[in-house]
Amino acid sequence: MENEKFPKEVVSIAWILVLGAVLPMLDSTIVNIAVNDLAKVFSASFTVTQWVVT
């Protein structure tokens, strides 16, 4: 079989899409870990804090 390579533009777009998908997941993970602390700092219930974060 021939070794076909993707054009450089397609690979660049693929990397942009991957980074665009990974960064929001990382951000939401960081915020969700801090929900309990945020609830304490703002003297709010866990439910309200989670709703605001969402």
Short mmCIF file of C-alpha atoms in Angstrom, two decimals:
data_model
loop_
_atom_site.label_atom_id
_atom_site.label_comp_id
_atom_site.label_asym_id
_atom_site.label_seq_id
_atom_site.Cartn_x
_atom_site.Cartn_y
_atom_site.Cartn_z
CA MET A 1 0.00 0.00 0.00
CA GLU A 2 1.07 3.51 -0.64
CA ASN A 3 1.96 5.65 2.34
CA GLU A 4 -0.46 8.54 1.94
CA LYS A 5 0.09 11.61 4.08
CA PHE A 6 -2.47 14.18 5.05
CA PRO A 7 -1.89 17.72 3.82
CA LYS A 8 -0.23 20.01 6.35
CA GLU A 9 -3.33 22.22 6.50
CA VAL A 10 -5.55 19.29 7.50
CA VAL A 11 -3.17 18.24 10.26
CA SER A 12 -3.02 21.82 11.57
CA ILE A 13 -6.81 22.07 11.65
CA ALA A 14 -7.03 18.70 13.42
CA TRP A 15 -4.62 19.87 16.15
CA ILE A 16 -6.61 23.09 16.62
CA LEU A 17 -9.82 21.09 17.02
CA VAL A 18 -8.21 18.70 19.51
CA LEU A 19 -6.86 21.55 21.63
CA GLY A 20 -10.19 23.33 21.34
CA ALA A 21 -11.91 20.27 22.81
CA VAL A 22 -9.38 19.43 25.53
CA LEU A 23 -9.00 22.87 27.10
CA PRO A 24 -12.68 23.36 28.06
CA MET A 25 -12.75 19.85 29.57
CA LEU A 26 -9.66 20.67 31.63
CA ASP A 27 -11.18 23.98 32.72
CA SER A 28 -14.45 22.39 33.81
CA THR A 29 -12.55 19.70 35.72
CA ILE A 30 -10.58 22.32 37.65
CA VAL A 31 -13.71 24.29 38.51
CA ASN A 32 -15.69 21.20 39.53
CA ILE A 33 -12.93 20.20 41.94
CA ALA A 34 -13.20 23.62 43.58
CA VAL A 35 -17.00 23.71 43.91
CA ASN A 36 -16.97 22.84 47.62
CA ASP A 37 -14.39 25.53 48.38
CA LEU A 38 -16.30 28.08 46.31
CA ALA A 39 -19.48 27.27 48.24
CA LYS A 40 -17.67 27.90 51.53
CA VAL A 41 -16.02 31.14 50.36
CA PHE A 42 -19.28 32.63 49.07
CA SER A 43 -21.41 31.21 51.91
CA ALA A 44 -23.74 29.53 49.45
CA SER A 45 -25.15 26.03 49.28
CA PHE A 46 -23.46 23.39 47.18
CA THR A 47 -26.49 23.25 44.87
CA VAL A 48 -26.47 26.99 44.18
CA THR A 49 -22.73 27.02 43.60
CA GLN A 50 -22.94 24.09 41.22
CA TRP A 51 -25.77 25.78 39.33
CA VAL A 52 -23.76 29.01 38.95
CA VAL A 53 -20.71 27.10 37.72
CA THR A 54 -22.82 25.26 35.17
#
